[in-house]
């Protein structure tokens, strides 16, 4: 596959996921969901995709109330796929995303089956992410021989 | 690896999601920090892999065209980037060259690295003499999504040596042959007696028997030896010409630079002998004596500083043309003596008399010369044996000849260090035949100086130029 074809595929995939998010949010929240979807598209065009993801995720959280049904879970998965819609990355690089997403989802599902307060979940999520970022930073120092 | 401003914005967004989750009692808000965290981690991992590849492969090679250059000269620093696409394809990267205060890079210090960047060439100028280590260049990288940045020193360091523009390969000699100017201490026939008798003391078993003073022993009844105090000081007058012709030559290797090296060496030589030393600097306005006679260590150091700071003074009269054609003229004292001998009225005497009529004017001209005047003043101030060292060039040969002739006496030795003008021709000895003839001319003048009793004359100059002159043209005659 040539580079041009690969880029086209990436753009096509990204647009496909964006369209799916728009449909899912509109279906979930009606007009309000549509507004969230519109905002998501605008941010996706003007800013890095992660900001569009944050808007879409906020929309999912705002438009749904517990308990979490399968319908909501499906919308959530579509929104999480947005994390991967970064046209600057190659497919190889994006393969890291699903691995981490899978880990996050597994953790989330395990979390849901255990009755814990949500604030502990927030704390664990932030702490865990902080530790992972710091561990990667230390790993980078090691691989670039800066720890000698 | 350092987080960028964008990272902190993203982190704030993630934290807000984590705060909203317990606030609204909805676990779905946690999707924001989890999704953002995933996004951040992917960027960080990919960035780490790229940095690791860059570090493991020698992607930047740093070399300089010439490792040793003269001060204020320029060499070329070349950065060879083996594979700029290796790990940099989707990264933002720029390269910053090392900064060394004494080195001036004639170009920007920062270069944006692109896929097509494979070589950078930067002229480097050495401002101050010394050896400088050029550290490896630093490559600054920013991650794909702009969340992290890192600075890595890639490549190999290299060194640049800046050599000062000072005379090298100094030749001191006669007739193209290098000689030792001063070995040991004073000559046997120069200066006062070597020792003068000191105090008497009783003989000790460690004393050699030859030192027993038999007269004192006979007088006092016990063996006595007499100590001797060394007394071999000789007044040395160092006279350095710093007039405008001494500026001839390329920067850093002018006549005056060679004169400076010789004068500094002489200062150390005299300091080792503990002889009193007076230094006099000659310029067109007259003579200055910055260092009076003294044997203290600080005096020699003071004089060394003065000599190191020696600068030529601009000319007040036109002395640029050497009077080589006239240097064989009879010197003033000769002319005066011969005029007194022209007493007859025969035709030969009448014919010669007009040629000696301008002797008085000639003498007046010579005695007004700063070098001649300075030497006379030094001699007048010196009551004991003296050694006069004159460091000058051959521009004013008649003046130098007359000065040496007048100064030399049985108790005053004169050493003349002459910097030949022909060796400082900035045109690069293009007219070798003419240059060689000029050198021969100078050599005749030097030999003329050495014929004066108690005068020694040396040539001082760059040995490589002299060798080139002697080897290229008439090698056999040069050995004469």
PDB file of N, CA and C in Angstrom, chain A residues 3 48-51 53-54 57-58 60-62 64-66 68 72 76 80 83 86 88-89 93-94 96-97 100-101 104 111-112 118-119 121-122 125-126 129 132-134 136-137 139-141 143-146, chain B residues 1-2 6-7 9-10 13-15 17-19 21-22 25-42 44-46 48-49 51-52 55-56 89-90 115 144-145 148 150-152:
ATOM      1  N   UNK A   3       1.870   5.304   0.286  1.00  0.00           N
ATOM      2  CA  UNK A   3       1.609   6.259   1.365  1.00  0.00           C
ATOM      3  C   UNK A   3       0.306   7.028   1.121  1.00  0.00           C
ATOM      4  N   UNK A  48      -7.164  19.417  17.668  1.00  0.00           N
ATOM      5  CA  UNK A  48      -6.794  18.006  17.693  1.00  0.00           C
ATOM      6  C   UNK A  48      -7.981  17.132  18.100  1.00  0.00           C
ATOM      7  N   UNK A  49      -8.062  15.927  17.568  1.00  0.00           N
ATOM      8  CA  UNK A  49      -9.231  15.060  17.791  1.00  0.00           C
ATOM      9  C   UNK A  49      -9.541  14.795  19.254  1.00  0.00           C
ATOM     10  N   UNK A  50      -8.549  14.917  20.097  1.00  0.00           N
ATOM     11  CA  UNK A  50      -8.789  14.601  21.510  1.00  0.00           C
ATOM     12  C   UNK A  50      -9.802  15.578  22.130  1.00  0.00           C
ATOM     13  N   UNK A  51      -9.820  16.811  21.649  1.00  0.00           N
ATOM     14  CA  UNK A  51     -10.792  17.777  22.163  1.00  0.00           C
ATOM     15  C   UNK A  51     -12.201  17.419  21.680  1.00  0.00           C
ATOM     16  N   UNK A  53     -13.131  14.415  21.051  1.00  0.00           N
ATOM     17  CA  UNK A  53     -13.495  13.260  21.870  1.00  0.00           C
ATOM     18  C   UNK A  53     -14.048  13.714  23.227  1.00  0.00           C
ATOM     19  N   UNK A  54     -13.397  14.703  23.841  1.00  0.00           N
ATOM     20  CA  UNK A  54     -13.833  15.181  25.159  1.00  0.00           C
ATOM     21  C   UNK A  54     -15.256  15.738  25.076  1.00  0.00           C
ATOM     22  N   UNK A  57     -17.642  12.738  24.568  1.00  0.00           N
ATOM     23  CA  UNK A  57     -17.761  11.957  25.810  1.00  0.00           C
ATOM     24  C   UNK A  57     -18.604  12.717  26.833  1.00  0.00           C
ATOM     25  N   UNK A  58     -18.400  14.036  26.897  1.00  0.00           N
ATOM     26  CA  UNK A  58     -19.221  14.830  27.804  1.00  0.00           C
ATOM     27  C   UNK A  58     -20.697  14.732  27.398  1.00  0.00           C
ATOM     28  N   UNK A  60     -22.149  12.162  25.875  1.00  0.00           N
ATOM     29  CA  UNK A  60     -22.649  10.834  26.282  1.00  0.00           C
ATOM     30  C   UNK A  60     -22.978  10.844  27.770  1.00  0.00           C
ATOM     31  N   UNK A  61     -22.052  11.397  28.567  1.00  0.00           N
ATOM     32  CA  UNK A  61     -22.256  11.403  30.023  1.00  0.00           C
ATOM     33  C   UNK A  61     -23.441  12.282  30.403  1.00  0.00           C
ATOM     34  N   UNK A  62     -23.612  13.389  29.720  1.00  0.00           N
ATOM     35  CA  UNK A  62     -24.691  14.315  30.076  1.00  0.00           C
ATOM     36  C   UNK A  62     -26.054  13.800  29.627  1.00  0.00           C
ATOM     37  N   UNK A  64     -27.000  10.640  29.272  1.00  0.00           N
ATOM     38  CA  UNK A  64     -27.421   9.322  29.778  1.00  0.00           C
ATOM     39  C   UNK A  64     -27.352   9.320  31.300  1.00  0.00           C
ATOM     40  N   UNK A  65     -28.224   8.517  31.874  1.00  0.00           N
ATOM     41  CA  UNK A  65     -28.224   8.390  33.327  1.00  0.00           C
ATOM     42  C   UNK A  65     -28.108   6.915  33.687  1.00  0.00           C
ATOM     43  N   UNK A  66     -27.509   6.616  34.809  1.00  0.00           N
ATOM     44  CA  UNK A  66     -27.401   5.219  35.236  1.00  0.00           C
ATOM     45  C   UNK A  66     -28.800   4.611  35.432  1.00  0.00           C
ATOM     46  N   UNK A  68     -26.314   1.904  33.232  1.00  0.00           N
ATOM     47  CA  UNK A  68     -25.763   1.924  31.876  1.00  0.00           C
ATOM     48  C   UNK A  68     -26.281   0.703  31.106  1.00  0.00           C
ATOM     49  N   UNK A  72     -26.278   2.448  25.609  1.00  0.00           N
ATOM     50  CA  UNK A  72     -25.296   3.479  26.022  1.00  0.00           C
ATOM     51  C   UNK A  72     -23.871   2.966  25.821  1.00  0.00           C
ATOM     52  N   UNK A  76     -20.893   4.580  23.692  1.00  0.00           N
ATOM     53  CA  UNK A  76     -19.610   4.844  24.361  1.00  0.00           C
ATOM     54  C   UNK A  76     -18.441   4.274  23.557  1.00  0.00           C
ATOM     55  N   UNK A  80     -15.330   6.312  22.026  1.00  0.00           N
ATOM     56  CA  UNK A  80     -13.935   5.963  22.341  1.00  0.00           C
ATOM     57  C   UNK A  80     -13.108   5.744  21.070  1.00  0.00           C
ATOM     58  N   UNK A  83     -10.791   8.435  19.680  1.00  0.00           N
ATOM     59  CA  UNK A  83      -9.412   8.631  20.159  1.00  0.00           C
ATOM     60  C   UNK A  83      -8.423   8.206  19.074  1.00  0.00           C
ATOM     61  N   UNK A  86      -6.885  10.048  14.568  1.00  0.00           N
ATOM     62  CA  UNK A  86      -5.841  11.077  14.439  1.00  0.00           C
ATOM     63  C   UNK A  86      -5.131  10.843  13.116  1.00  0.00           C
ATOM     64  N   UNK A  88      -2.716  12.196  11.792  1.00  0.00           N
ATOM     65  CA  UNK A  88      -1.256  12.356  11.745  1.00  0.00           C
ATOM     66  C   UNK A  88      -0.533  11.053  12.083  1.00  0.00           C
ATOM     67  N   UNK A  89      -1.269  10.077  12.581  1.00  0.00           N
ATOM     68  CA  UNK A  89      -0.614   8.840  12.986  1.00  0.00           C
ATOM     69  C   UNK A  89      -0.833   7.736  11.961  1.00  0.00           C
ATOM     70  N   UNK A  93       0.988   2.933  14.438  1.00  0.00           N
ATOM     71  CA  UNK A  93       1.000   3.676  15.692  1.00  0.00           C
ATOM     72  C   UNK A  93      -0.364   3.607  16.362  1.00  0.00           C
ATOM     73  N   UNK A  94      -1.392   3.674  15.561  1.00  0.00           N
ATOM     74  CA  UNK A  94      -2.735   3.654  16.149  1.00  0.00           C
ATOM     75  C   UNK A  94      -3.023   2.324  16.841  1.00  0.00           C
ATOM     76  N   UNK A  96      -1.444   1.027  19.043  1.00  0.00           N
ATOM     77  CA  UNK A  96      -1.250   1.186  20.488  1.00  0.00           C
ATOM     78  C   UNK A  96      -2.564   1.573  21.153  1.00  0.00           C
ATOM     79  N   UNK A  97      -3.331   2.378  20.431  1.00  0.00           N
ATOM     80  CA  UNK A  97      -4.583   2.898  20.989  1.00  0.00           C
ATOM     81  C   UNK A  97      -5.548   1.809  21.411  1.00  0.00           C
ATOM     82  N   UNK A 100      -4.469   0.036  24.579  1.00  0.00           N
ATOM     83  CA  UNK A 100      -4.693   0.789  25.819  1.00  0.00           C
ATOM     84  C   UNK A 100      -6.191   0.933  26.086  1.00  0.00           C
ATOM     85  N   UNK A 101      -6.945   1.120  25.032  1.00  0.00           N
ATOM     86  CA  UNK A 101      -8.402   1.224  25.191  1.00  0.00           C
ATOM     87  C   UNK A 101      -8.968  -0.061  25.788  1.00  0.00           C
ATOM     88  N   UNK A 104      -8.306  -0.118  29.318  1.00  0.00           N
ATOM     89  CA  UNK A 104      -9.165   0.811  30.049  1.00  0.00           C
ATOM     90  C   UNK A 104     -10.589   0.273  30.156  1.00  0.00           C
ATOM     91  N   UNK A 111     -14.662  -2.568  37.131  1.00  0.00           N
ATOM     92  CA  UNK A 111     -15.034  -1.561  38.121  1.00  0.00           C
ATOM     93  C   UNK A 111     -16.558  -1.527  38.323  1.00  0.00           C
ATOM     94  N   UNK A 112     -17.264  -1.631  37.218  1.00  0.00           N
ATOM     95  CA  UNK A 112     -18.716  -1.496  37.275  1.00  0.00           C
ATOM     96  C   UNK A 112     -19.362  -2.635  38.069  1.00  0.00           C
ATOM     97  N   UNK A 118     -17.873   6.429  43.224  1.00  0.00           N
ATOM     98  CA  UNK A 118     -17.307   6.902  41.945  1.00  0.00           C
ATOM     99  C   UNK A 118     -16.038   7.745  42.156  1.00  0.00           C
ATOM    100  N   UNK A 119     -15.971   8.471  43.286  1.00  0.00           N
ATOM    101  CA  UNK A 119     -14.799   9.328  43.500  1.00  0.00           C
ATOM    102  C   UNK A 119     -13.511   8.509  43.593  1.00  0.00           C
ATOM    103  N   UNK A 121     -13.110   5.849  41.868  1.00  0.00           N
ATOM    104  CA  UNK A 121     -12.821   5.570  40.450  1.00  0.00           C
ATOM    105  C   UNK A 121     -12.064   6.721  39.811  1.00  0.00           C
ATOM    106  N   UNK A 122     -12.496   7.947  40.100  1.00  0.00           N
ATOM    107  CA  UNK A 122     -11.809   9.121  39.549  1.00  0.00           C
ATOM    108  C   UNK A 122     -10.367   9.172  40.022  1.00  0.00           C
ATOM    109  N   UNK A 125      -8.329   6.448  38.394  1.00  0.00           N
ATOM    110  CA  UNK A 125      -8.072   6.740  36.969  1.00  0.00           C
ATOM    111  C   UNK A 125      -6.960   7.778  36.821  1.00  0.00           C
ATOM    112  N   UNK A 126      -7.058   8.850  37.589  1.00  0.00           N
ATOM    113  CA  UNK A 126      -6.040   9.909  37.478  1.00  0.00           C
ATOM    114  C   UNK A 126      -4.676   9.426  37.959  1.00  0.00           C
ATOM    115  N   UNK A 129      -3.220   6.890  35.464  1.00  0.00           N
ATOM    116  CA  UNK A 129      -2.701   7.544  34.258  1.00  0.00           C
ATOM    117  C   UNK A 129      -1.411   8.311  34.545  1.00  0.00           C
ATOM    118  N   UNK A 132       1.374   5.874  34.795  1.00  0.00           N
ATOM    119  CA  UNK A 132       1.754   5.340  33.481  1.00  0.00           C
ATOM    120  C   UNK A 132       2.590   6.357  32.690  1.00  0.00           C
ATOM    121  N   UNK A 133       2.166   7.618  32.723  1.00  0.00           N
ATOM    122  CA  UNK A 133       2.921   8.660  32.010  1.00  0.00           C
ATOM    123  C   UNK A 133       4.320   8.795  32.593  1.00  0.00           C
ATOM    124  N   UNK A 134       4.398   8.767  33.922  1.00  0.00           N
ATOM    125  CA  UNK A 134       5.714   8.905  34.551  1.00  0.00           C
ATOM    126  C   UNK A 134       6.598   7.692  34.255  1.00  0.00           C
ATOM    127  N   UNK A 136       6.481   5.795  31.642  1.00  0.00           N
ATOM    128  CA  UNK A 136       6.941   5.907  30.250  1.00  0.00           C
ATOM    129  C   UNK A 136       8.076   6.926  30.132  1.00  0.00           C
ATOM    130  N   UNK A 137       7.943   7.982  30.901  1.00  0.00           N
ATOM    131  CA  UNK A 137       9.011   8.999  30.909  1.00  0.00           C
ATOM    132  C   UNK A 137      10.331   8.393  31.390  1.00  0.00           C
ATOM    133  N   UNK A 139      11.117   5.255  31.320  1.00  0.00           N
ATOM    134  CA  UNK A 139      11.546   4.301  30.297  1.00  0.00           C
ATOM    135  C   UNK A 139      12.265   5.028  29.158  1.00  0.00           C
ATOM    136  N   UNK A 140      11.762   6.197  28.818  1.00  0.00           N
ATOM    137  CA  UNK A 140      12.399   6.980  27.749  1.00  0.00           C
ATOM    138  C   UNK A 140      13.810   7.410  28.168  1.00  0.00           C
ATOM    139  N   UNK A 141      13.961   7.813  29.418  1.00  0.00           N
ATOM    140  CA  UNK A 141      15.298   8.193  29.901  1.00  0.00           C
ATOM    141  C   UNK A 141      16.262   7.016  29.823  1.00  0.00           C
ATOM    142  N   UNK A 143      16.030   4.331  27.741  1.00  0.00           N
ATOM    143  CA  UNK A 143      16.347   3.929  26.365  1.00  0.00           C
ATOM    144  C   UNK A 143      17.238   4.956  25.652  1.00  0.00           C
ATOM    145  N   UNK A 144      17.179   6.192  26.106  1.00  0.00           N
ATOM    146  CA  UNK A 144      18.039   7.203  25.470  1.00  0.00           C
ATOM    147  C   UNK A 144      19.328   7.437  26.269  1.00  0.00           C
ATOM    148  N   UNK A 145      19.631   6.530  27.146  1.00  0.00           N
ATOM    149  CA  UNK A 145      20.899   6.529  27.912  1.00  0.00           C
ATOM    150  C   UNK A 145      21.085   7.829  28.702  1.00  0.00           C
ATOM    151  N   UNK A 146      20.047   8.351  29.218  1.00  0.00           N
ATOM    152  CA  UNK A 146      20.178   9.569  30.020  1.00  0.00           C
ATOM    153  C   UNK A 146      20.234   9.260  31.510  1.00  0.00           C
TER     154      UNK A 146
ATOM    155  N   UNK B   1      12.422  13.996  28.886  1.00  0.00           N
ATOM    156  CA  UNK B   1      11.145  14.331  28.245  1.00  0.00           C
ATOM    157  C   UNK B   1      10.390  15.330  29.120  1.00  0.00           C
ATOM    158  N   UNK B   2       9.978  16.408  28.475  1.00  0.00           N
ATOM    159  CA  UNK B   2       9.263  17.443  29.235  1.00  0.00           C
ATOM    160  C   UNK B   2       7.878  17.637  28.640  1.00  0.00           C
ATOM    161  N   UNK B   6       0.595  22.298  25.820  1.00  0.00           N
ATOM    162  CA  UNK B   6      -0.577  21.568  25.339  1.00  0.00           C
ATOM    163  C   UNK B   6      -0.888  20.371  26.233  1.00  0.00           C
ATOM    164  N   UNK B   7       0.172  19.724  26.712  1.00  0.00           N
ATOM    165  CA  UNK B   7      -0.045  18.586  27.613  1.00  0.00           C
ATOM    166  C   UNK B   7      -0.836  19.015  28.844  1.00  0.00           C
ATOM    167  N   UNK B   9      -2.848  21.498  29.169  1.00  0.00           N
ATOM    168  CA  UNK B   9      -4.245  21.813  28.805  1.00  0.00           C
ATOM    169  C   UNK B   9      -5.054  20.529  28.727  1.00  0.00           C
ATOM    170  N   UNK B  10      -4.485  19.532  28.071  1.00  0.00           N
ATOM    171  CA  UNK B  10      -5.158  18.235  27.936  1.00  0.00           C
ATOM    172  C   UNK B  10      -5.356  17.606  29.314  1.00  0.00           C
ATOM    173  N   UNK B  13      -8.194  19.088  31.116  1.00  0.00           N
ATOM    174  CA  UNK B  13      -9.464  18.572  30.579  1.00  0.00           C
ATOM    175  C   UNK B  13      -9.780  17.205  31.181  1.00  0.00           C
ATOM    176  N   UNK B  14      -8.749  16.357  31.261  1.00  0.00           N
ATOM    177  CA  UNK B  14      -8.936  15.023  31.829  1.00  0.00           C
ATOM    178  C   UNK B  14      -9.324  15.110  33.299  1.00  0.00           C
ATOM    179  N   UNK B  15      -8.693  15.994  34.036  1.00  0.00           N
ATOM    180  CA  UNK B  15      -8.994  16.132  35.475  1.00  0.00           C
ATOM    181  C   UNK B  15     -10.425  16.648  35.661  1.00  0.00           C
ATOM    182  N   UNK B  17     -12.942  16.031  33.795  1.00  0.00           N
ATOM    183  CA  UNK B  17     -13.833  14.889  33.593  1.00  0.00           C
ATOM    184  C   UNK B  17     -13.885  14.015  34.833  1.00  0.00           C
ATOM    185  N   UNK B  18     -12.699  13.799  35.447  1.00  0.00           N
ATOM    186  CA  UNK B  18     -12.639  12.961  36.644  1.00  0.00           C
ATOM    187  C   UNK B  18     -13.358  13.620  37.826  1.00  0.00           C
ATOM    188  N   UNK B  19     -13.386  14.927  37.847  1.00  0.00           N
ATOM    189  CA  UNK B  19     -14.070  15.636  38.938  1.00  0.00           C
ATOM    190  C   UNK B  19     -15.598  15.596  38.735  1.00  0.00           C
ATOM    191  N   UNK B  21     -17.350  13.294  37.327  1.00  0.00           N
ATOM    192  CA  UNK B  21     -17.928  11.960  37.526  1.00  0.00           C
ATOM    193  C   UNK B  21     -18.545  11.804  38.925  1.00  0.00           C
ATOM    194  N   UNK B  22     -17.830  12.024  40.019  1.00  0.00           N
ATOM    195  CA  UNK B  22     -18.471  11.920  41.335  1.00  0.00           C
ATOM    196  C   UNK B  22     -19.483  13.039  41.573  1.00  0.00           C
ATOM    197  N   UNK B  25     -22.468  11.881  39.815  1.00  0.00           N
ATOM    198  CA  UNK B  25     -22.712  10.468  40.128  1.00  0.00           C
ATOM    199  C   UNK B  25     -22.939   9.653  38.859  1.00  0.00           C
ATOM    200  N   UNK B  26     -22.131   9.929  37.856  1.00  0.00           N
ATOM    201  CA  UNK B  26     -22.243   9.216  36.588  1.00  0.00           C
ATOM    202  C   UNK B  26     -20.850   8.773  36.157  1.00  0.00           C
ATOM    203  N   UNK B  27     -20.672   7.460  36.106  1.00  0.00           N
ATOM    204  CA  UNK B  27     -19.356   6.911  35.813  1.00  0.00           C
ATOM    205  C   UNK B  27     -18.899   7.215  34.379  1.00  0.00           C
ATOM    206  N   UNK B  28     -19.839   7.571  33.523  1.00  0.00           N
ATOM    207  CA  UNK B  28     -19.468   7.839  32.120  1.00  0.00           C
ATOM    208  C   UNK B  28     -18.556   9.063  31.972  1.00  0.00           C
ATOM    209  N   UNK B  29     -18.595   9.967  32.938  1.00  0.00           N
ATOM    210  CA  UNK B  29     -17.681  11.113  32.885  1.00  0.00           C
ATOM    211  C   UNK B  29     -16.211  10.669  32.969  1.00  0.00           C
ATOM    212  N   UNK B  30     -16.049   9.493  33.575  1.00  0.00           N
ATOM    213  CA  UNK B  30     -14.661   8.986  33.655  1.00  0.00           C
ATOM    214  C   UNK B  30     -14.090   8.625  32.281  1.00  0.00           C
ATOM    215  N   UNK B  31     -14.993   8.505  31.308  1.00  0.00           N
ATOM    216  CA  UNK B  31     -14.513   8.236  29.943  1.00  0.00           C
ATOM    217  C   UNK B  31     -13.592   9.340  29.436  1.00  0.00           C
ATOM    218  N   UNK B  32     -13.834  10.563  29.921  1.00  0.00           N
ATOM    219  CA  UNK B  32     -12.976  11.678  29.454  1.00  0.00           C
ATOM    220  C   UNK B  32     -11.526  11.479  29.888  1.00  0.00           C
ATOM    221  N   UNK B  33     -11.241  11.315  31.201  1.00  0.00           N
ATOM    222  CA  UNK B  33      -9.820  11.093  31.561  1.00  0.00           C
ATOM    223  C   UNK B  33      -9.244   9.822  30.964  1.00  0.00           C
ATOM    224  N   UNK B  34     -10.072   8.772  30.860  1.00  0.00           N
ATOM    225  CA  UNK B  34      -9.533   7.524  30.298  1.00  0.00           C
ATOM    226  C   UNK B  34      -9.190   7.679  28.814  1.00  0.00           C
ATOM    227  N   UNK B  35     -10.074   8.307  28.074  1.00  0.00           N
ATOM    228  CA  UNK B  35      -9.816   8.496  26.633  1.00  0.00           C
ATOM    229  C   UNK B  35      -8.632   9.422  26.400  1.00  0.00           C
ATOM    230  N   UNK B  36      -8.628  10.512  27.142  1.00  0.00           N
ATOM    231  CA  UNK B  36      -7.502  11.463  26.991  1.00  0.00           C
ATOM    232  C   UNK B  36      -6.194  10.806  27.407  1.00  0.00           C
ATOM    233  N   UNK B  37      -6.265  10.033  28.517  1.00  0.00           N
ATOM    234  CA  UNK B  37      -5.056   9.338  28.988  1.00  0.00           C
ATOM    235  C   UNK B  37      -4.529   8.384  27.932  1.00  0.00           C
ATOM    236  N   UNK B  38      -5.440   7.689  27.272  1.00  0.00           N
ATOM    237  CA  UNK B  38      -5.030   6.783  26.196  1.00  0.00           C
ATOM    238  C   UNK B  38      -4.317   7.553  25.084  1.00  0.00           C
ATOM    239  N   UNK B  39      -4.931   8.665  24.749  1.00  0.00           N
ATOM    240  CA  UNK B  39      -4.379   9.500  23.675  1.00  0.00           C
ATOM    241  C   UNK B  39      -2.975   9.997  24.023  1.00  0.00           C
ATOM    242  N   UNK B  40      -2.826  10.414  25.260  1.00  0.00           N
ATOM    243  CA  UNK B  40      -1.529  10.915  25.728  1.00  0.00           C
ATOM    244  C   UNK B  40      -0.495   9.790  25.747  1.00  0.00           C
ATOM    245  N   UNK B  41      -0.896   8.640  26.250  1.00  0.00           N
ATOM    246  CA  UNK B  41       0.052   7.523  26.354  1.00  0.00           C
ATOM    247  C   UNK B  41       0.517   7.042  24.983  1.00  0.00           C
ATOM    248  N   UNK B  42      -0.402   7.023  24.031  1.00  0.00           N
ATOM    249  CA  UNK B  42      -0.005   6.625  22.670  1.00  0.00           C
ATOM    250  C   UNK B  42       1.056   7.580  22.138  1.00  0.00           C
ATOM    251  N   UNK B  44       3.058   9.439  23.822  1.00  0.00           N
ATOM    252  CA  UNK B  44       4.299   9.319  24.585  1.00  0.00           C
ATOM    253  C   UNK B  44       5.096   8.064  24.192  1.00  0.00           C
ATOM    254  N   UNK B  45       4.379   6.975  23.990  1.00  0.00           N
ATOM    255  CA  UNK B  45       5.067   5.729  23.617  1.00  0.00           C
ATOM    256  C   UNK B  45       5.707   5.836  22.236  1.00  0.00           C
ATOM    257  N   UNK B  46       4.972   6.408  21.311  1.00  0.00           N
ATOM    258  CA  UNK B  46       5.516   6.562  19.951  1.00  0.00           C
ATOM    259  C   UNK B  46       6.734   7.483  19.971  1.00  0.00           C
ATOM    260  N   UNK B  48       8.731   7.969  22.481  1.00  0.00           N
ATOM    261  CA  UNK B  48       9.834   7.242  23.129  1.00  0.00           C
ATOM    262  C   UNK B  48      10.530   6.311  22.145  1.00  0.00           C
ATOM    263  N   UNK B  49       9.735   5.633  21.334  1.00  0.00           N
ATOM    264  CA  UNK B  49      10.330   4.731  20.341  1.00  0.00           C
ATOM    265  C   UNK B  49      11.206   5.502  19.353  1.00  0.00           C
ATOM    266  N   UNK B  51      12.731   8.373  19.836  1.00  0.00           N
ATOM    267  CA  UNK B  51      13.946   8.835  20.519  1.00  0.00           C
ATOM    268  C   UNK B  51      14.940   7.696  20.696  1.00  0.00           C
ATOM    269  N   UNK B  52      14.418   6.535  21.011  1.00  0.00           N
ATOM    270  CA  UNK B  52      15.290   5.379  21.199  1.00  0.00           C
ATOM    271  C   UNK B  52      16.014   5.029  19.907  1.00  0.00           C
ATOM    272  N   UNK B  55      18.778   7.553  19.237  1.00  0.00           N
ATOM    273  CA  UNK B  55      19.944   7.407  20.120  1.00  0.00           C
ATOM    274  C   UNK B  55      20.800   6.220  19.722  1.00  0.00           C
ATOM    275  N   UNK B  56      20.144   5.158  19.297  1.00  0.00           N
ATOM    276  CA  UNK B  56      20.895   3.928  19.001  1.00  0.00           C
ATOM    277  C   UNK B  56      21.630   3.984  17.672  1.00  0.00           C
ATOM    278  N   UNK B  89      10.393  11.416  10.784  1.00  0.00           N
ATOM    279  CA  UNK B  89       9.469  11.668   9.687  1.00  0.00           C
ATOM    280  C   UNK B  89       8.251  12.476  10.121  1.00  0.00           C
ATOM    281  N   UNK B  90       7.704  12.148  11.255  1.00  0.00           N
ATOM    282  CA  UNK B  90       6.493  12.856  11.672  1.00  0.00           C
ATOM    283  C   UNK B  90       6.740  13.691  12.931  1.00  0.00           C
ATOM    284  N   UNK B 115      12.886  16.294   6.156  1.00  0.00           N
ATOM    285  CA  UNK B 115      13.186  14.986   5.567  1.00  0.00           C
ATOM    286  C   UNK B 115      14.371  15.047   4.621  1.00  0.00           C
ATOM    287  N   UNK B 144       4.637  13.807  18.204  1.00  0.00           N
ATOM    288  CA  UNK B 144       3.695  13.937  17.080  1.00  0.00           C
ATOM    289  C   UNK B 144       2.553  14.886  17.409  1.00  0.00           C
ATOM    290  N   UNK B 145       2.007  14.744  18.602  1.00  0.00           N
ATOM    291  CA  UNK B 145       0.845  15.557  18.952  1.00  0.00           C
ATOM    292  C   UNK B 145       1.217  16.800  19.753  1.00  0.00           C
ATOM    293  N   UNK B 148       4.863  16.436  24.209  1.00  0.00           N
ATOM    294  CA  UNK B 148       6.153  16.283  24.890  1.00  0.00           C
ATOM    295  C   UNK B 148       7.269  16.816  24.001  1.00  0.00           C
ATOM    296  N   UNK B 150      11.774  16.861  23.849  1.00  0.00           N
ATOM    297  CA  UNK B 150      13.008  16.282  24.388  1.00  0.00           C
ATOM    298  C   UNK B 150      14.200  16.873  23.643  1.00  0.00           C
ATOM    299  N   UNK B 151      15.291  17.045  24.349  1.00  0.00           N
ATOM    300  CA  UNK B 151      16.540  17.523  23.746  1.00  0.00           C
ATOM    301  C   UNK B 151      17.604  16.452  23.925  1.00  0.00           C
ATOM    302  N   UNK B 152      18.155  16.000  22.836  1.00  0.00           N
ATOM    303  CA  UNK B 152      19.168  14.948  22.897  1.00  0.00           C
ATOM    304  C   UNK B 152      20.465  15.433  22.238  1.00  0.00           C
TER     305      UNK B 152
END
